[in-house]
Coordinates of C-alpha atoms in Angstrom, one line a residue:
M4 CA 123.1 85.4 95.5
Q5 CA 125.1 85.3 92.3
H6 CA 128.5 85.6 94.3
Q7 CA 127.2 82.6 96.5
Q8 CA 126.5 80.7 93.3
D9 CA 129.9 81.5 91.8
H10 CA 131.5 80.7 95.1
H11 CA 129.6 77.2 95.3
A12 CA 130.7 76.4 91.7
S13 CA 134.3 77.2 92.4
A14 CA 134.4 75.1 95.6
A15 CA 132.5 72.3 93.6
A16 CA 135.1 72.5 90.9
A17 CA 138.1 72.4 93.4
G18 CA 136.8 69.5 95.4
L19 CA 134.0 67.1 95.5
A20 CA 131.7 67.0 92.7
K21 CA 128.1 68.1 93.8
T22 CA 124.7 67.7 92.6
P23 CA 122.4 70.8 93.0
T24 CA 119.1 69.9 94.9
G25 CA 117.5 73.1 93.7
I26 CA 116.1 73.5 97.2
R27 CA 116.5 77.3 98.1
G28 CA 118.8 77.5 100.9
L29 CA 120.1 74.1 101.0
D30 CA 122.4 74.3 98.4
D31 CA 124.0 77.4 100.0
I32 CA 124.4 75.5 103.3
T33 CA 126.2 72.6 101.5
L34 CA 128.1 74.7 99.3
G35 CA 126.7 73.3 96.0
G36 CA 124.3 70.4 96.8
L37 CA 124.5 66.7 97.6
P38 CA 127.8 64.5 96.7
K39 CA 127.5 63.6 93.1
G40 CA 127.3 59.9 92.3
R41 CA 126.9 58.8 96.0
P42 CA 124.3 58.2 98.5
A43 CA 123.2 60.7 101.1
L44 CA 121.3 59.9 104.2
L45 CA 118.2 62.1 105.2
C46 CA 116.9 61.0 108.4
G47 CA 114.3 62.4 111.0
A48 CA 111.1 61.5 112.8
A49 CA 107.6 61.0 111.2
G50 CA 106.2 64.0 109.8
C51 CA 109.3 66.2 109.5
G52 CA 109.3 66.2 105.7
K53 CA 111.5 63.7 104.3
T54 CA 109.4 62.3 101.7
L55 CA 108.8 65.9 100.5
F56 CA 112.3 66.9 100.7
S57 CA 113.3 63.9 98.5
M58 CA 110.5 64.3 96.0
T59 CA 111.4 68.1 95.7
F60 CA 115.1 66.7 94.9
L61 CA 114.0 64.5 92.1
V62 CA 111.3 67.1 90.6
N63 CA 113.9 69.8 90.6
G64 CA 116.4 67.7 88.9
A65 CA 114.0 66.6 86.1
T66 CA 112.6 70.1 85.5
A67 CA 115.5 72.6 86.2
Y68 CA 118.7 70.4 85.7
D69 CA 117.6 67.8 82.8
E70 CA 118.5 64.8 85.4
P71 CA 115.6 62.3 85.4
G72 CA 115.0 60.6 88.7
V73 CA 113.4 57.3 90.3
F74 CA 111.5 57.4 93.4
M75 CA 111.1 54.0 95.0
S76 CA 108.8 53.9 97.9
F77 CA 108.3 51.0 100.4
E78 CA 105.4 52.4 102.2
E79 CA 103.2 54.7 100.1
R80 CA 101.8 53.9 96.9
A81 CA 102.4 55.8 93.8
R82 CA 98.9 57.5 93.6
D83 CA 99.3 58.4 97.2
L84 CA 102.5 60.2 96.6
E85 CA 101.1 62.1 93.8
E86 CA 98.2 63.2 95.8
N87 CA 100.6 64.1 98.8
V88 CA 103.1 66.4 96.7
A89 CA 100.3 67.9 94.5
S90 CA 100.0 70.6 97.3
L91 CA 103.5 71.8 96.3
G92 CA 102.5 72.2 92.7
Y93 CA 104.3 69.1 91.7
H94 CA 102.6 67.1 88.8
L95 CA 104.1 63.9 89.0
A96 CA 101.9 62.4 86.3
D97 CA 103.2 64.7 83.6
L98 CA 106.8 64.1 84.6
V99 CA 106.2 60.4 84.5
A100 CA 104.7 60.7 81.1
D101 CA 107.6 62.7 79.6
K102 CA 110.0 60.0 80.9
K103 CA 111.5 62.5 83.5
L104 CA 110.4 60.6 86.4
V105 CA 109.8 56.9 87.5
V106 CA 107.7 56.5 90.7
D107 CA 107.7 52.8 91.8
H108 CA 106.1 51.2 94.7
I109 CA 107.6 48.0 96.4
H110 CA 105.4 46.3 98.8
I111 CA 107.4 44.3 101.2
E112 CA 105.7 41.4 103.1
H113 CA 107.3 40.9 106.5
S114 CA 105.7 37.8 107.2
E115 CA 106.9 36.1 104.1
I116 CA 110.5 37.1 105.1
E117 CA 110.1 35.6 108.5
E118 CA 108.5 32.5 107.2
S119 CA 111.2 31.7 104.6
G120 CA 114.2 33.2 106.3
D121 CA 115.5 34.3 103.0
Y122 CA 116.2 37.9 102.2
D123 CA 118.1 38.9 98.9
L124 CA 118.1 42.4 97.3
E125 CA 118.8 40.9 94.0
G126 CA 115.3 41.5 93.0
L127 CA 115.6 45.1 94.2
F128 CA 118.6 45.7 92.2
V129 CA 116.9 44.1 89.2
R130 CA 113.7 46.4 89.4
L131 CA 115.6 49.5 90.4
G132 CA 118.2 49.0 87.8
F133 CA 115.6 48.7 85.1
A134 CA 113.9 51.9 86.2
I135 CA 117.2 53.7 86.1
D136 CA 117.9 52.4 82.6
S137 CA 114.6 53.1 81.3
I138 CA 114.8 56.9 81.6
G139 CA 118.6 57.4 82.2
A140 CA 118.2 58.4 85.7
K141 CA 120.8 60.4 87.5
R142 CA 118.9 60.7 90.7
V143 CA 117.3 58.1 93.1
V144 CA 115.3 58.2 96.2
L145 CA 114.7 55.2 98.5
D146 CA 111.9 56.1 101.0
T147 CA 112.4 54.7 103.8
I148 CA 115.1 52.2 104.5
E149 CA 113.1 50.9 107.7
A150 CA 110.3 49.6 105.5
L151 CA 112.9 47.6 103.3
F152 CA 114.7 45.8 106.2
S153 CA 112.2 46.0 109.0
G154 CA 111.8 42.3 108.7
L155 CA 115.3 41.5 109.5
S156 CA 116.5 40.7 112.9
D157 CA 120.0 39.4 112.2
T158 CA 122.3 42.4 112.7
A159 CA 125.1 40.9 110.5
L160 CA 122.8 40.2 107.6
L161 CA 121.3 43.7 107.9
R162 CA 124.6 45.3 107.7
A163 CA 125.9 43.1 104.8
E164 CA 122.9 43.9 102.7
L165 CA 123.2 47.7 103.6
R166 CA 126.7 47.5 102.3
R167 CA 125.5 45.7 99.2
L168 CA 122.9 48.3 98.7
F169 CA 125.1 51.6 99.1
G170 CA 128.0 49.7 97.2
W171 CA 125.5 49.0 94.2
L172 CA 124.1 52.6 94.1
K173 CA 127.6 53.9 94.0
D174 CA 128.5 51.5 91.1
K175 CA 125.5 52.9 89.2
G176 CA 126.8 56.4 89.5
V177 CA 123.5 57.9 90.6
T178 CA 123.0 60.5 93.4
A179 CA 120.8 59.0 95.8
I180 CA 118.9 59.9 99.0
I181 CA 118.1 57.3 101.3
T182 CA 115.5 58.5 104.0
A183 CA 115.4 56.6 107.5
E184 CA 113.4 57.2 110.7
R185 CA 115.0 58.8 113.7
G186 CA 116.2 56.2 116.1
E187 CA 116.7 56.5 120.0
G188 CA 120.0 57.6 120.9
Q189 CA 121.3 57.6 117.4
L190 CA 120.2 59.2 114.1
T191 CA 118.5 56.4 112.5
R192 CA 116.9 53.2 113.9
F193 CA 119.1 50.9 112.4
G194 CA 122.3 52.9 113.0
I195 CA 123.0 53.2 109.2
E196 CA 124.6 56.6 109.3
E197 CA 128.0 54.8 109.4
Y198 CA 127.3 53.0 106.1
V199 CA 126.4 56.4 104.3
S200 CA 128.9 58.6 106.0
D201 CA 129.5 60.8 102.8
C202 CA 126.6 63.2 103.5
V203 CA 124.0 62.8 106.6
I204 CA 121.1 65.4 106.9
L205 CA 119.0 65.6 109.8
L206 CA 115.4 66.8 110.0
D207 CA 113.7 67.9 113.1
N208 CA 110.0 69.1 113.8
R209 CA 109.7 70.6 117.2
V210 CA 106.7 72.1 118.9
E211 CA 107.6 74.8 121.6
D212 CA 104.7 76.8 123.0
Q213 CA 102.2 75.0 120.7
I214 CA 103.9 76.3 117.6
T215 CA 105.8 73.9 115.4
T216 CA 109.2 74.7 113.9
R217 CA 110.9 72.7 111.4
R218 CA 115.0 72.5 111.5
L219 CA 117.5 71.0 109.4
R220 CA 121.2 70.3 110.1
V221 CA 123.9 68.7 108.1
V222 CA 125.3 66.2 110.5
K223 CA 128.3 65.2 108.1
Y224 CA 129.6 65.9 104.8
R225 CA 132.8 64.0 103.8
G226 CA 135.2 65.9 101.6
S227 CA 133.3 69.2 101.8
A228 CA 133.0 72.2 104.0
H229 CA 129.2 73.1 105.0
G230 CA 127.2 75.0 107.4
T231 CA 126.9 73.3 110.7
N232 CA 124.2 75.1 112.6
E233 CA 120.6 74.4 112.6
Y234 CA 118.6 76.0 109.8
P235 CA 114.8 76.5 109.9
F236 CA 113.0 75.4 106.8
L237 CA 109.4 76.1 105.7
I238 CA 107.1 73.7 103.6
D239 CA 104.1 75.4 102.1
A240 CA 102.2 75.7 98.8
E241 CA 105.3 77.4 97.3
G242 CA 107.5 74.6 98.1
I243 CA 110.4 74.1 100.5
T244 CA 112.7 77.0 101.6
V245 CA 115.6 76.6 103.9
L246 CA 117.0 79.7 105.7
P247 CA 120.9 79.6 105.5
I248 CA 121.4 82.9 107.5
T249 CA 122.4 82.5 110.9
S250 CA 124.1 85.8 112.2
A251 CA 124.3 89.2 111.1
G252 CA 127.3 89.4 108.6
L253 CA 129.2 92.6 108.9
K254 CA 130.7 92.8 105.4
H255 CA 127.8 94.2 103.3
K256 CA 128.3 97.2 101.1
I257 CA 127.0 100.5 102.2
S258 CA 125.7 103.4 100.2
L259 CA 125.7 107.3 100.6
E260 CA 122.6 107.4 98.4
P261 CA 119.8 109.0 100.3
V262 CA 116.1 107.5 99.7
S263 CA 113.1 109.6 100.6
T264 CA 111.1 109.0 103.6
G265 CA 108.0 110.1 101.8
V266 CA 107.6 113.2 104.0
D267 CA 109.6 116.4 102.8
D268 CA 110.0 117.9 106.5
L269 CA 111.3 114.7 107.7
D270 CA 113.8 114.4 104.9
A271 CA 115.0 118.0 106.0
M272 CA 115.4 116.6 109.5
L273 CA 117.8 114.0 108.2
G274 CA 121.0 115.5 107.3
A275 CA 121.5 113.3 104.2
G276 CA 117.8 114.2 102.9
G277 CA 116.3 110.9 103.8
Y278 CA 117.5 107.3 104.8
F279 CA 120.7 105.9 103.5
R280 CA 119.9 103.4 100.8
G281 CA 120.1 99.9 102.5
S282 CA 119.8 101.2 106.0
S283 CA 117.6 99.7 108.7
V284 CA 115.1 102.1 110.3
L285 CA 112.9 101.8 113.4
I286 CA 109.9 103.9 113.9
S287 CA 108.3 103.4 117.3
G288 CA 105.7 105.1 119.0
L289 CA 102.4 104.6 120.9
A290 CA 99.2 103.5 119.5
G291 CA 97.7 106.0 117.3
T292 CA 100.8 108.0 116.6
G293 CA 101.0 107.1 112.7
K294 CA 103.8 104.5 112.7
S295 CA 102.0 102.6 109.7
T296 CA 101.4 106.0 108.3
Y297 CA 105.0 106.8 108.1
G298 CA 105.7 103.4 106.7
A299 CA 103.1 103.8 104.0
A300 CA 104.7 107.2 103.1
F301 CA 108.0 105.5 102.6
V302 CA 106.4 102.9 100.4
D303 CA 104.4 105.3 98.4
A304 CA 107.5 107.4 97.7
A305 CA 109.6 104.3 96.8
C306 CA 106.9 103.0 94.4
R307 CA 106.7 106.5 92.8
R308 CA 110.3 106.1 92.1
G309 CA 109.9 102.9 90.3
S310 CA 111.1 100.8 93.0
R311 CA 109.7 97.4 94.3
C312 CA 108.6 97.3 97.7
L313 CA 107.4 94.5 100.2
Y314 CA 105.0 95.0 103.0
F315 CA 105.1 92.4 105.8
A316 CA 101.8 93.0 107.7
F317 CA 101.2 91.4 111.1
E318 CA 98.3 93.0 112.5
E319 CA 96.0 94.2 109.5
S320 CA 95.0 92.8 106.2
P321 CA 96.2 94.3 102.9
E322 CA 92.7 95.6 102.2
Q323 CA 92.3 97.2 105.5
I324 CA 95.9 98.9 105.1
A325 CA 95.1 100.3 101.7
R326 CA 91.7 101.7 103.0
N327 CA 93.3 103.2 106.0
M328 CA 96.2 104.7 104.2
R329 CA 93.8 106.1 101.6
S330 CA 92.4 108.4 104.3
V331 CA 95.8 110.1 104.7
G332 CA 96.5 110.6 101.0
F333 CA 98.4 107.6 100.0
D334 CA 96.8 105.2 97.4
L335 CA 98.9 102.0 98.1
Q336 CA 96.3 100.0 96.2
Q337 CA 97.4 101.4 92.8
H338 CA 101.1 100.4 93.5
A339 CA 99.9 97.1 94.2
D340 CA 97.8 96.8 91.0
S341 CA 101.1 97.8 89.1
G342 CA 103.1 95.1 90.5
L343 CA 105.5 97.4 92.4
L344 CA 103.9 96.8 95.8
R345 CA 103.2 93.4 97.3
F346 CA 101.8 92.6 100.7
E347 CA 102.5 89.7 102.7
A348 CA 100.1 89.5 105.7
A349 CA 99.9 86.7 108.4
R350 CA 99.3 86.6 112.2
P351 CA 102.6 86.2 114.1
S352 CA 101.1 83.2 115.9
I353 CA 100.7 81.2 112.9
Y354 CA 104.4 80.2 112.9
G355 CA 107.4 80.4 115.3
F356 CA 109.9 83.1 114.8
E357 CA 112.1 81.1 112.5
M358 CA 109.0 79.9 110.3
H359 CA 108.3 83.8 109.7
L360 CA 111.8 84.4 109.0
A361 CA 112.2 81.3 106.5
R362 CA 108.9 82.7 104.8
M363 CA 110.1 86.3 104.7
Y364 CA 113.5 85.2 103.2
R365 CA 111.8 83.3 100.5
D366 CA 109.4 86.3 99.7
I367 CA 112.5 88.6 99.7
E368 CA 114.2 86.3 97.4
R369 CA 111.5 85.9 94.9
F370 CA 110.2 89.6 94.7
D371 CA 113.8 91.1 95.1
P372 CA 112.4 94.3 96.5
Q373 CA 114.4 97.7 97.0
A374 CA 112.6 98.3 100.1
I375 CA 110.5 96.5 102.8
V376 CA 108.3 97.5 105.6
V377 CA 107.7 95.1 108.6
D378 CA 104.7 96.4 110.5
P379 CA 105.0 95.9 113.4
I380 CA 107.8 93.9 114.9
S381 CA 106.0 94.4 118.4
A382 CA 103.6 91.8 117.3
F383 CA 106.1 89.2 118.0
R384 CA 105.9 87.7 121.4
G385 CA 108.5 85.5 123.1
P386 CA 111.8 85.4 124.5
S387 CA 113.9 88.4 123.8
M388 CA 116.8 86.1 122.5
E389 CA 114.5 84.8 119.9
I390 CA 113.1 88.2 119.0
H391 CA 116.6 89.5 118.5
A392 CA 117.9 86.6 116.5
T393 CA 115.0 87.0 114.1
L394 CA 115.4 90.7 113.7
V395 CA 119.1 90.4 113.3
R396 CA 118.6 87.9 110.6
I397 CA 116.1 90.0 108.7
A398 CA 118.4 93.2 108.9
D399 CA 121.2 91.1 107.8
I400 CA 119.2 89.7 104.6
C401 CA 118.2 93.3 103.9
K402 CA 121.8 94.8 104.2
S403 CA 123.3 92.1 102.2
R404 CA 120.9 93.1 99.4
G405 CA 121.0 96.7 99.6
I406 CA 117.4 96.8 100.8
T407 CA 116.0 99.7 102.8
A408 CA 114.1 98.3 105.6
V409 CA 111.5 100.3 107.9
F410 CA 110.4 98.4 111.1
T411 CA 107.5 99.9 113.2
S412 CA 107.2 99.1 116.8
L413 CA 104.4 99.9 119.3
S414 CA 105.9 101.5 122.3
T415 CA 104.9 101.0 125.9
V416 CA 103.6 104.0 127.9
G417 CA 106.3 105.7 129.7
D418 CA 110.1 105.5 129.1
Q419 CA 110.3 101.6 129.4
M420 CA 111.4 100.0 126.2
N421 CA 109.3 97.0 125.1
E422 CA 111.1 93.7 124.3
S423 CA 110.9 94.3 120.5
E424 CA 112.5 97.7 120.7
R425 CA 115.4 96.5 123.2
S426 CA 116.2 93.6 120.9
V427 CA 116.4 95.7 117.8
S428 CA 117.6 99.2 118.9
S429 CA 121.3 98.6 118.4
L430 CA 120.7 97.1 115.0
M431 CA 118.9 100.2 113.6
D432 CA 120.8 102.8 111.6
T433 CA 117.9 105.5 112.2
W434 CA 115.4 105.4 115.1
I435 CA 112.4 107.8 115.0
S436 CA 110.3 108.1 118.0
L437 CA 106.7 109.2 117.8
T438 CA 104.9 110.3 120.9
D439 CA 101.9 112.2 122.1
M440 CA 102.1 115.3 124.3
E441 CA 99.1 116.4 126.4
A442 CA 98.1 120.1 126.8
N443 CA 94.9 121.9 127.4
G444 CA 92.9 118.7 127.6
E445 CA 94.1 117.4 124.2
R446 CA 97.0 115.1 122.9
N447 CA 99.1 116.1 120.0
R448 CA 101.7 114.1 117.9
V449 CA 105.5 114.9 118.2
L450 CA 108.3 113.4 116.4
Y451 CA 112.0 113.3 117.3
I452 CA 115.0 111.5 115.8
L453 CA 116.7 109.5 118.4
K454 CA 119.8 108.6 116.2
S455 CA 120.7 108.5 112.5
R456 CA 124.1 107.0 112.1
G457 CA 126.4 108.7 109.7
M458 CA 124.5 111.9 109.2
S459 CA 124.0 115.2 111.1
H460 CA 120.3 115.3 112.0
S461 CA 118.0 117.5 113.7
K462 CA 117.7 117.5 117.3
Q463 CA 114.5 119.4 117.5
L464 CA 111.0 118.2 118.5
R465 CA 108.5 118.4 115.7
E466 CA 104.7 118.4 115.9
Y467 CA 103.0 116.8 112.8
Q468 CA 99.6 116.5 111.7
L469 CA 98.0 113.7 109.7
S470 CA 95.3 114.8 107.0
D471 CA 94.0 113.8 103.8
K472 CA 97.0 115.4 102.1
G473 CA 99.4 113.5 104.0
I474 CA 101.9 114.2 106.9
H475 CA 102.4 117.8 107.7
F476 CA 104.8 119.1 110.1
V477 CA 104.4 122.1 112.5
D478 CA 107.1 123.9 114.7
V479 CA 106.4 123.1 118.2
Y480 CA 106.6 126.1 120.8
A481 CA 110.0 125.5 123.0
G482 CA 110.5 128.3 125.6
P483 CA 110.0 129.2 129.3
E484 CA 106.6 127.6 129.2
G485 CA 108.2 124.5 128.2
V486 CA 107.4 122.3 124.9
L487 CA 103.7 123.1 123.9
T488 CA 101.7 121.8 121.0
G489 CA 98.3 122.2 119.6
T490 CA 96.1 124.6 121.0
A491 CA 98.4 125.1 123.9
R492 CA 100.9 126.2 121.3
L493 CA 98.4 128.3 119.5
A494 CA 97.2 130.0 122.8
Q495 CA 100.7 130.6 123.8
E496 CA 101.6 132.0 120.4
A497 CA 98.5 134.3 120.7
R498 CA 99.5 135.5 124.1
E499 CA 102.9 136.1 122.7
R500 CA 101.6 138.1 119.8
E501 CA 99.7 140.2 122.3
A502 CA 102.7 140.9 124.3
S503 CA 104.7 141.7 121.3
K504 CA 102.0 144.1 120.0
A505 CA 102.0 145.7 123.6
R506 CA 105.6 146.0 123.4
Q507 CA 105.4 147.5 119.9
Q508 CA 103.1 150.0 121.1
N509 CA 105.1 151.0 124.1
I510 CA 108.0 151.4 121.9
Q511 CA 106.2 153.5 119.5
K512 CA 104.9 155.8 122.6
M513 CA 108.6 156.1 123.7
H514 CA 109.6 157.2 120.2
R515 CA 106.8 159.6 120.2
E516 CA 107.7 160.9 123.4
L517 CA 111.5 161.2 122.4
T518 CA 110.6 163.0 119.3
R519 CA 108.3 165.5 121.1
K520 CA 111.2 166.1 123.6
R521 CA 113.5 166.4 120.7
E522 CA 111.3 169.0 118.9
A523 CA 110.8 170.8 121.9
A524 CA 114.5 171.1 122.9
E525 CA 115.2 172.0 119.3
R526 CA 112.6 175.0 119.5
R527 CA 114.2 176.1 122.7
I528 CA 117.6 175.9 120.9
A529 CA 116.3 177.9 118.0
E530 CA 114.9 180.4 120.5
L531 CA 118.1 180.6 122.2
H532 CA 120.0 181.1 118.8
A533 CA 117.4 183.9 118.0
D534 CA 118.0 185.6 121.2
L535 CA 121.8 185.4 121.1
A536 CA 121.8 186.9 117.5
R537 CA 119.8 189.7 118.7
E538 CA 122.1 190.3 121.5
E539 CA 125.1 190.1 119.2
D540 CA 123.4 192.7 117.0
E541 CA 122.9 195.0 119.7
V542 CA 126.3 194.6 121.1
R543 CA 127.7 195.3 117.6
R544 CA 125.7 198.3 117.2
I545 CA 126.9 199.7 120.4
I546 CA 130.3 198.9 119.5
E547 CA 130.0 200.7 116.3
Q548 CA 128.5 203.6 118.1
E549 CA 131.2 203.6 120.6
E550 CA 133.9 203.4 118.0
A551 CA 132.3 206.2 115.9
R552 CA 132.1 208.5 119.0
E553 CA 135.7 207.6 119.9
A554 CA 136.8 208.3 116.5
T555 CA 134.8 211.8 116.5
L556 CA 136.6 212.8 119.8
G557 CA 140.1 212.2 118.4
S558 CA 139.3 214.2 115.4
D559 CA 138.1 217.0 117.6
R560 CA 141.1 216.9 119.7
S561 CA 143.4 217.2 116.7
T562 CA 141.5 220.0 115.5
M563 CA 141.8 221.9 118.9
A564 CA 145.5 221.1 119.0
T565 CA 146.1 222.8 115.7
A566 CA 144.0 225.8 116.6
R567 CA 146.1 226.2 119.8
G568 CA 149.4 226.0 117.8
Q569 CA 148.4 228.8 115.6
Q570 CA 147.5 231.0 118.4
H571 CA 150.9 230.7 120.1
G572 CA 152.8 231.5 116.6
Q573 CA 151.0 234.8 116.4

């Protein structure tokens, strides 16, 4: 926002001098406000908010910019005006007493003009000039021009007097708003937009499908660039808000900093350790899968870090949400009491899409949260184009401000995406799907991450359970039997444990049999070794005996030979 203000200020300094209206969003569209010292035309049909817009312009000038103003009405009396704008929190009597504002009502009697045939603005100039000089007014509103000139039938005279009026206002140097009724085939009934060509703003109040939507368009702004699209605006007890965002910008800054989902196991599944700060997250699932619980977990973790959170609820009241989340271990009421958490609850059917958008934009601007939850976007019903446009703008607002946004959506049964999911899926940085899996006559909750841009995330299915301690993840069974959860998983795990036990017992039996055979073989080998040793000993003795006998025989032969030799010598 500061960047936008600086841009507006530089634009105003370089070109046409401007007077800020103080109306949230309108100054962004006009790049600074209305042309300073010149009249601007505010036209529209009855009930579109011309008077409230004009009065807001004056009140903001008197209170925020120290520029006193004059409101001259030709239809409503001053007391009626005070009562009408009191709903916006404007206390005109106090501003009048402080000489910050003059509210004057001039009654125009058409019959007198018709009877006399005279029409002169000199009296108006004197009265208006006195009011301006009495408080040093810088801003003027004339409401409405038709009431002032409705008695004139002479077109030439009407145009001459209009020129005189606008010339007189320029000479006084005041920034003026002239309100006018919408005409047939032209912007105003008298076609006066050609005389006030510096700035022309058109207000519209449409009813589609029994839902009213207010829209604003800057038709012309001489000497200045401006937004040219139609912009929704909201009038309620907190004033007027114009939504200047028309499409998603793609120049927002990104962050690599993770923020916790509030569920440790889910943080672990996300490669970055949580959602990226400023990212958009979609949590979709069937009824009863815990979408709001995951949103509450995210909010609880953010508030515990000291971050401000804004929770937009479209199906439950804040008290009901706080009660329900307390049963799963999240005390959101304490965060609301501390001021870190703010609930904004409304039925989607109260406003049109763009009214909801304008309201949410204003709430985000005022509260300046670091995180928001929109629960659920599937509550919106209507054409997919409008749903998509609304969600694009919300996502763009959040990304431009670095807000981490979590959207929940009620999915339809089966693989068919509903309108809200189809509209928003491509915008989401992270998409988490919650589903039910049925087995053994029961349904169990399962989570998987469809996508999470910029991080390597888990592709596994994870069963989760909700208890008074929060959200707890359980590993699912994935094998030849398929994916099993709950009691089916427990039964399969028990069967696998029994099968594993049987296998272990069989392995142990085989080990014992092998050991027995090894021991028997070793005993047989030992016996063979013993037999071999005995045979070796026996053979060794026999060999020794034979060798001894052989030695004895040799000795005997020598003795006998010696004896024979002696006998021959004799």
